[in-house]
Coordinates of C-alpha atoms in Angstrom, one line a residue:
M1 CA 13.5 -44.1 47.2
R2 CA 16.1 -43.1 45.2
K3 CA 15.2 -40.3 42.3
I4 CA 15.7 -41.2 38.8
S5 CA 16.6 -38.6 36.3
V6 CA 16.4 -39.0 32.9
L7 CA 16.3 -35.7 31.6
P8 CA 19.9 -35.4 30.2
R9 CA 20.0 -38.6 28.5
V10 CA 16.4 -37.5 26.8
R11 CA 17.9 -33.9 26.3
L12 CA 21.3 -35.7 24.7
A13 CA 19.3 -37.8 22.0
R14 CA 16.9 -34.9 21.1
S15 CA 19.9 -32.7 20.4
I16 CA 21.4 -35.7 18.4
V17 CA 17.9 -35.9 16.5
L18 CA 17.6 -32.1 16.0
A19 CA 21.3 -32.0 14.8
T20 CA 20.6 -34.6 12.3
S21 CA 17.4 -33.1 11.1
L22 CA 18.9 -29.7 10.8
S23 CA 21.7 -31.0 8.7
L24 CA 19.1 -32.6 6.6
L25 CA 17.2 -29.7 6.0
V26 CA 19.7 -27.2 5.3
P27 CA 20.4 -28.1 1.4
L28 CA 16.3 -27.8 1.2
V29 CA 16.5 -24.1 2.9
A30 CA 19.5 -23.3 0.5
K31 CA 17.5 -23.9 -2.4
A32 CA 14.2 -22.2 -1.2
D33 CA 13.6 -18.9 -2.7
E34 CA 14.2 -16.5 -0.5
W35 CA 11.8 -13.2 -0.1
T36 CA 12.8 -10.3 1.5
L37 CA 10.2 -7.0 2.6
E38 CA 12.1 -5.1 -0.5
R39 CA 11.6 -7.9 -2.9
S40 CA 8.1 -8.5 -1.8
A41 CA 7.2 -4.9 -2.2
A42 CA 8.8 -4.9 -5.6
R43 CA 6.5 -7.5 -6.8
A44 CA 3.6 -6.2 -5.2
L45 CA 4.2 -2.8 -6.9
E46 CA 4.9 -4.6 -10.6
V47 CA 1.6 -6.7 -10.0
S48 CA -0.6 -4.1 -8.3
P49 CA -4.3 -3.5 -10.2
S50 CA -4.5 0.1 -8.0
L51 CA -1.3 1.0 -8.9
A52 CA -1.7 0.3 -12.8
G53 CA -5.0 2.2 -12.5
A54 CA -3.2 5.3 -10.8
R55 CA -0.7 5.2 -13.6
A56 CA -3.7 4.6 -16.5
T57 CA -5.1 8.2 -15.1
V58 CA -1.7 10.0 -15.3
M59 CA -2.0 8.8 -19.3
A60 CA -5.4 10.2 -19.4
Q61 CA -4.3 13.5 -17.6
R62 CA -1.3 13.6 -19.9
G63 CA -3.8 13.2 -23.1
E64 CA -5.8 15.9 -21.5
L65 CA -2.7 18.5 -21.3
H66 CA -1.6 17.7 -24.8
E67 CA -5.1 18.7 -26.3
A68 CA -5.7 21.4 -23.9
G69 CA -5.1 25.3 -25.2
R70 CA -5.1 24.4 -28.7
W71 CA -6.9 26.3 -30.9
P72 CA -10.4 25.1 -32.3
N73 CA -10.0 23.4 -35.5
P74 CA -11.2 25.5 -38.8
S75 CA -13.6 24.4 -41.1
F76 CA -14.1 24.8 -44.8
E77 CA -17.5 24.7 -46.9
I78 CA -18.4 24.1 -50.5
S79 CA -21.5 24.7 -51.6
A80 CA -23.4 23.9 -55.2
G81 CA -26.8 24.9 -56.5
D82 CA -28.5 25.9 -59.7
R83 CA -28.6 29.8 -59.1
L84 CA -25.8 30.7 -61.6
G85 CA -27.3 28.2 -64.4
Q86 CA -30.9 30.0 -64.0
E87 CA -29.1 33.2 -64.2
T88 CA -27.3 32.5 -67.3
G89 CA -30.3 30.4 -68.8
D90 CA -27.9 27.2 -68.9
G91 CA -29.6 25.2 -66.2
G92 CA -27.8 22.6 -64.4
W93 CA -25.8 22.8 -61.0
D94 CA -22.2 24.1 -60.2
V95 CA -20.4 25.1 -57.4
Q96 CA -21.0 28.6 -56.5
E97 CA -19.4 29.5 -53.0
Y98 CA -16.2 28.5 -50.8
A99 CA -16.0 29.6 -47.4
F100 CA -13.3 29.1 -44.9
S101 CA -14.0 29.5 -40.9
Q102 CA -11.8 29.9 -37.9
P103 CA -13.0 30.5 -34.4
L104 CA -10.8 32.8 -32.8
P105 CA -10.7 32.1 -28.7
I106 CA -10.3 35.6 -26.7
G107 CA -10.6 36.1 -23.1
G108 CA -7.6 34.0 -21.8
R109 CA -9.5 30.3 -21.8
L110 CA -6.8 28.7 -23.6
G111 CA -4.1 29.5 -21.1
A112 CA -6.3 28.8 -18.2
Q113 CA -7.3 25.2 -20.0
R114 CA -3.4 24.6 -20.2
R115 CA -3.0 25.5 -16.7
A116 CA -5.9 23.5 -15.1
A117 CA -4.7 20.5 -17.3
S118 CA -1.0 20.9 -16.3
E119 CA -2.4 21.0 -12.3
A120 CA -4.5 17.9 -13.1
L121 CA -1.5 16.0 -14.4
D122 CA 0.8 17.1 -11.6
A123 CA -2.3 15.7 -9.2
A124 CA -2.4 12.4 -10.9
Q125 CA 1.4 11.7 -10.9
A126 CA 1.3 12.8 -7.1
A127 CA -1.6 10.3 -6.8
T128 CA 0.5 7.5 -8.4
G129 CA 3.4 7.7 -5.8
A130 CA 0.6 7.8 -3.0
A131 CA -0.7 4.3 -4.5
A132 CA 2.4 3.1 -4.3
L133 CA 3.0 4.0 -0.5
E134 CA -0.4 2.3 0.2
V135 CA 0.7 -0.9 -1.6
E136 CA 4.0 -1.0 0.3
R137 CA 2.2 -0.4 3.7
I138 CA -0.1 -3.6 2.9
T139 CA 2.5 -5.5 1.5
A140 CA 4.8 -4.9 4.7
R141 CA 2.2 -5.8 7.1
T142 CA 1.2 -8.9 5.4
F143 CA 5.0 -9.9 4.8
H144 CA 5.7 -9.4 8.6
R145 CA 2.3 -11.2 9.9
L146 CA 3.5 -14.3 7.5
Q147 CA 7.1 -13.8 9.5
W148 CA 5.0 -13.9 12.8
A149 CA 3.0 -16.8 11.7
R150 CA 5.9 -19.1 10.4
E151 CA 8.2 -18.4 13.7
R152 CA 4.7 -19.0 15.8
V153 CA 4.6 -22.5 14.3
E154 CA 8.3 -22.9 15.1
L155 CA 7.5 -22.0 18.6
A156 CA 4.9 -24.1 18.9
Q157 CA 6.7 -26.9 17.8
A158 CA 9.3 -26.6 20.1
Q159 CA 6.8 -26.2 22.8
L160 CA 5.2 -29.3 21.5
E161 CA 8.4 -31.3 21.8
R162 CA 9.1 -29.8 25.1
A163 CA 6.0 -31.0 26.4
R164 CA 6.3 -34.5 25.1
E165 CA 10.1 -34.6 26.7
F166 CA 7.9 -34.1 29.9
R167 CA 5.3 -36.5 29.3
R168 CA 8.0 -39.4 28.8
I169 CA 9.8 -38.2 31.7
A170 CA 6.6 -38.5 33.7
E171 CA 5.9 -41.8 32.1
R172 CA 9.2 -43.2 33.3
R173 CA 8.9 -41.8 36.9
A174 CA 5.7 -42.8 37.3
A175 CA 6.4 -46.6 36.2
A176 CA 9.2 -46.4 38.6
G177 CA 6.6 -45.2 41.5
D178 CA 8.5 -42.0 41.6
I179 CA 5.3 -39.7 40.7
P180 CA 1.6 -40.4 41.2
G181 CA -0.5 -41.0 38.0
R182 CA -2.4 -37.5 38.6
E183 CA 1.0 -35.7 37.8
A184 CA 1.6 -37.7 34.8
L185 CA -1.9 -37.2 33.5
R186 CA -1.5 -33.2 34.0
L187 CA 1.7 -33.5 31.7
E188 CA -0.5 -35.4 29.2
V189 CA -2.9 -32.2 29.5
L190 CA 0.1 -30.1 28.8
A191 CA 1.1 -32.0 25.6
A192 CA -2.4 -31.8 24.4
E193 CA -2.6 -27.8 25.0
A194 CA 0.7 -27.6 22.7
E195 CA -0.5 -30.1 20.2
A196 CA -3.8 -27.6 19.8
A197 CA -1.6 -24.6 19.6
L198 CA 0.6 -26.0 17.0
D199 CA -2.3 -26.6 15.2
D200 CA -4.0 -23.4 15.5
A201 CA -0.3 -22.0 14.4
R202 CA -0.5 -24.1 11.3
R203 CA -3.7 -23.3 10.3
E204 CA -3.0 -19.2 10.7
E205 CA 0.2 -19.7 9.0
A206 CA -1.3 -21.5 5.9
A207 CA -4.0 -18.5 5.5
M208 CA -1.2 -16.1 5.7
R209 CA 0.7 -17.9 3.2
L210 CA -1.9 -17.9 0.8
R211 CA -2.8 -14.1 1.2
F212 CA 0.8 -13.4 0.9
L213 CA 1.2 -15.4 -2.4
N214 CA -2.4 -13.7 -3.5
L215 CA -1.1 -10.2 -3.0
L216 CA 2.2 -10.9 -5.1
E217 CA 0.5 -12.9 -7.6
L218 CA 2.7 -15.9 -7.3
P219 CA 1.7 -19.5 -7.3
D220 CA 0.2 -21.4 -4.7
D221 CA 3.0 -24.2 -4.6
L222 CA 5.8 -21.9 -4.3
S223 CA 8.4 -22.9 -2.0
F224 CA 10.2 -19.6 0.0
A225 CA 12.0 -18.8 2.6
L226 CA 11.4 -15.6 5.1
S227 CA 14.1 -13.8 7.1
P228 CA 13.3 -14.1 11.0
L229 CA 11.0 -11.3 12.4
S230 CA 13.1 -8.5 14.1
A231 CA 12.6 -5.5 15.8
P232 CA 12.4 -2.0 13.9
G233 CA 15.7 -0.1 13.4
N234 CA 16.6 3.4 14.6
L235 CA 13.6 5.8 14.2
P236 CA 14.4 9.2 12.4
P237 CA 13.7 12.3 14.4
L238 CA 10.2 13.4 14.5
E239 CA 10.9 17.1 13.6
R240 CA 12.4 15.6 10.3
L241 CA 9.4 13.6 9.2
E242 CA 7.0 16.5 9.9
A243 CA 9.1 19.0 7.9
Q244 CA 8.8 16.7 5.0
L245 CA 5.5 16.2 5.1
A246 CA 4.2 18.6 2.9
E247 CA 5.7 16.5 0.2
H248 CA 3.5 13.5 1.0
P249 CA 2.3 12.2 -2.3
A250 CA -1.1 12.1 -1.0
L251 CA -0.9 15.7 0.1
R252 CA 0.7 16.9 -3.1
A253 CA -2.1 14.9 -5.1
A254 CA -4.4 16.8 -2.8
R255 CA -2.6 20.2 -3.0
E256 CA -2.4 19.9 -7.1
S257 CA -6.1 18.7 -7.3
A258 CA -7.0 22.2 -5.6
E259 CA -4.9 24.2 -7.7
A260 CA -6.3 22.3 -10.9
A261 CA -10.0 23.0 -9.7
S262 CA -8.9 26.8 -9.0
A263 CA -7.5 27.0 -12.6
R264 CA -10.9 25.4 -13.9
V265 CA -12.7 28.6 -12.1
D266 CA -10.6 30.7 -14.6
V267 CA -11.7 28.7 -17.6
A268 CA -15.4 28.9 -16.6
R269 CA -14.7 32.8 -16.6
A270 CA -13.0 33.0 -19.9
E271 CA -15.7 30.6 -21.3
R272 CA -18.0 33.4 -20.5
I273 CA -16.7 35.5 -23.0
P274 CA -17.9 34.0 -26.8
D275 CA -15.0 33.4 -29.3
L276 CA -15.3 35.0 -32.3
E277 CA -15.5 33.3 -35.6
L278 CA -13.8 34.8 -38.6
R279 CA -15.1 33.8 -42.0
V280 CA -13.7 34.2 -45.6
A281 CA -15.9 33.2 -48.7
R282 CA -15.4 33.2 -52.6
E283 CA -18.6 33.3 -54.5
E284 CA -19.5 33.1 -58.1
E285 CA -21.7 36.2 -59.4
I286 CA -23.0 37.0 -63.1
F287 CA -21.5 40.3 -63.8
D288 CA -22.7 41.7 -67.2
G289 CA -23.6 38.4 -68.3
A290 CA -20.1 36.7 -67.3
R291 CA -19.1 34.8 -64.3
E292 CA -16.9 36.4 -61.8
P293 CA -15.5 35.7 -58.3
A294 CA -16.9 38.0 -55.5
Y295 CA -14.9 37.7 -52.1
S296 CA -16.4 38.5 -48.4
I297 CA -14.9 38.5 -45.1
G298 CA -17.2 38.7 -42.0
L299 CA -16.9 38.0 -37.9
Q300 CA -19.4 35.9 -36.1
V301 CA -20.0 36.3 -32.3
E302 CA -22.4 34.4 -30.3
I303 CA -24.9 36.5 -28.0
P304 CA -25.1 35.4 -24.8
L305 CA -28.7 36.0 -24.7
W306 CA -30.3 32.9 -22.7
S307 CA -27.1 31.9 -20.9
T308 CA -24.3 33.7 -19.6
G309 CA -22.4 31.0 -18.2
S310 CA -22.5 32.4 -15.0
G311 CA -23.7 29.0 -13.3
Y312 CA -20.7 27.0 -14.2
V313 CA -18.5 29.5 -12.8
T314 CA -20.7 29.1 -9.6
A315 CA -20.4 25.3 -9.8
R316 CA -16.4 25.5 -10.7
R317 CA -15.9 27.8 -7.6
G318 CA -18.0 25.1 -5.5
E319 CA -15.6 22.4 -6.7
A320 CA -12.6 24.4 -5.7
I321 CA -13.7 25.1 -2.4
R322 CA -14.1 21.6 -2.0
A323 CA -11.0 20.7 -3.3
I324 CA -9.3 23.2 -0.8
Q325 CA -11.1 21.7 2.2
E326 CA -10.1 18.2 1.3
Y327 CA -6.7 19.3 1.0
Q328 CA -6.9 20.9 4.6
L329 CA -8.6 17.7 6.1
R330 CA -5.8 15.7 4.7
L331 CA -3.0 17.8 6.0
R332 CA -4.6 17.4 9.4
E333 CA -5.0 13.8 9.1
H334 CA -1.4 13.0 7.8
R335 CA -0.1 15.1 10.7
G336 CA -2.1 13.6 13.4
A337 CA -1.6 10.2 12.2
L338 CA 2.0 10.9 11.8
V339 CA 2.7 12.0 15.4
E340 CA 0.1 9.1 16.6
S341 CA 2.3 6.6 14.7
Y342 CA 5.5 8.1 16.1
A343 CA 4.5 7.7 19.9
Q344 CA 2.8 4.3 19.3
L345 CA 6.0 2.7 17.6
T346 CA 8.4 4.6 20.3
R347 CA 6.2 3.1 23.0
L348 CA 6.2 -0.4 21.6
L349 CA 10.2 -0.1 21.3
E350 CA 10.4 0.5 24.8
R351 CA 8.0 -1.7 25.8
L352 CA 9.5 -4.9 23.6
A353 CA 13.2 -3.6 25.4
R354 CA 11.4 -4.2 28.7
H355 CA 9.9 -7.3 27.7
E356 CA 12.8 -8.9 26.5
Q357 CA 15.0 -7.7 29.7
Q358 CA 12.0 -8.1 32.5
V359 CA 10.0 -11.3 31.2
L360 CA 11.5 -13.0 28.7
E361 CA 15.0 -13.5 30.0
P362 CA 13.5 -14.2 33.5
A363 CA 11.3 -16.7 32.4
R364 CA 13.8 -18.9 30.4
R365 CA 16.2 -18.6 33.8
V366 CA 13.5 -19.8 35.7
L367 CA 12.4 -22.5 33.3
A368 CA 15.9 -24.1 33.1
L369 CA 16.5 -23.9 37.0
T370 CA 12.6 -25.5 37.3
E371 CA 13.9 -28.3 34.8
K372 CA 16.8 -28.9 36.9
G373 CA 15.1 -29.1 40.1
Y374 CA 12.1 -31.4 38.8
A375 CA 14.8 -33.8 37.2
A376 CA 16.7 -34.0 40.5
G377 CA 13.2 -34.5 42.3
E378 CA 13.5 -31.0 44.4
L379 CA 10.8 -29.5 42.6
G380 CA 7.2 -30.7 42.2
L381 CA 5.2 -31.1 38.9
A382 CA 2.9 -28.0 39.6
E383 CA 6.1 -25.5 39.7
L384 CA 7.7 -27.0 36.3
I385 CA 4.0 -26.7 34.4
D386 CA 4.0 -23.1 35.8
A387 CA 7.2 -22.2 34.7
T388 CA 6.7 -23.9 31.1
R389 CA 3.6 -21.8 30.4
A390 CA 5.1 -18.8 31.5
E391 CA 8.0 -19.2 29.1
W392 CA 5.5 -19.9 26.5
R393 CA 3.6 -17.1 27.2
A394 CA 6.7 -14.6 27.3
S395 CA 7.8 -16.1 24.1
Q396 CA 4.8 -15.7 22.3
Q397 CA 4.4 -12.0 23.6
Q398 CA 7.5 -11.3 22.5
R399 CA 6.7 -12.1 18.8
D400 CA 3.2 -10.4 19.2
L401 CA 5.3 -7.1 20.1
L402 CA 7.5 -7.7 17.3
L403 CA 4.6 -8.3 14.7
E404 CA 2.7 -5.0 16.2
A405 CA 5.9 -2.9 16.1
R406 CA 6.4 -4.0 12.6
A407 CA 3.1 -3.1 11.7
Q408 CA 3.0 0.3 13.1
E409 CA 6.2 0.8 11.2
A410 CA 4.6 0.4 8.1
D411 CA 1.9 3.0 9.4
L412 CA 4.6 5.4 10.3
R413 CA 6.4 5.1 6.9
F414 CA 2.9 5.9 4.9
A415 CA 1.9 8.7 7.6
A416 CA 5.1 10.2 6.6
G417 CA 5.2 9.4 3.1
E418 CA 8.6 7.6 3.1
R419 CA 9.0 4.6 0.7
L420 CA 10.9 1.5 1.8
A421 CA 14.2 2.5 0.2
Q422 CA 14.1 5.9 1.8
A423 CA 13.2 4.5 5.2
R424 CA 16.1 1.9 5.2
E425 CA 18.5 4.6 4.0
A426 CA 17.4 7.1 6.8
S427 CA 17.7 4.0 9.6
E428 CA 21.3 3.4 8.2

């Protein structure tokens, strides 16, 4: 019996329909709002509650610095009584004393307060940079996962169309008695698997779309386009990233916090020395039956009888030690995370290149040759199904590797303390 080949005709019809569909979709895609990674990160930074909280902390520390190191306010006292009236026999109440008091801080307390507040402000500003880095990392991971989900839908749609094409061919060949009904049933199963994969991809894409829009505080019905998921750019030398690690915002925040804690130890030491208080007074007195003013000046000092403040010094010293150890821990963690992320991303890029050369491209060539052989009746259905599933797995694995590489790239930027703009300039 002569073999019937309908594959070229079906492919031609499919190409015409696909071209027509694309021509109709071009204006719609052109009108869709396109979101890049940089634009998404900028929007996320704009609406991020964590970054707003970090900026509020900077505002609070700036206020603390404004007040730190200032002299205590003076006080003015006025007193009235009937003492003078009793002495003169006039009776009644009258003003009898004016007094002005001014605390005199000694021991360097004000300077230590200014240093502590300045270091705390620097730590808060550095923490703002660290918060921005974290927001960019989360945004990049969400953005790339949405890219992956959308391309997974496109891949599943193409796989379903291919499975349906195989099914149509099998139906015609079975009707012509060219293949048994069992082979046509196997292609039905292949099409059903493709439909299930498309349903799963659409569900994942819908979930990631909502997560992306929620992260950027965008309306749920927003229509937007994304650029294709691609491999990361060139990696900078690891030595350069390690050299700039000390300026990582999170490490600078920890270092400045440790220095602020050390400055608060000096504040506690200086506060053990009590302030002097200068008092100048003018009183009304009776001299030779007439009212005359009398002036006095005095110094007042607290007697550290019950508390010497040594406990506060010990507490502040403990906080300083804890802050220093926190900085050392963060430094070790960031250095380890940087080296690990760099090694992981390097291996992923190598794996991705090998996969494209040794798996994906050969799988596509095998599938194309198998389709021709099956259409010509030279190969059986089992070979076609195996080749099709192998190409599907290779295509999906390539996208999985791209997603993993992009996620690792986001982790590397965070570990290195690089913002998106800095990383893009370094790779160009």
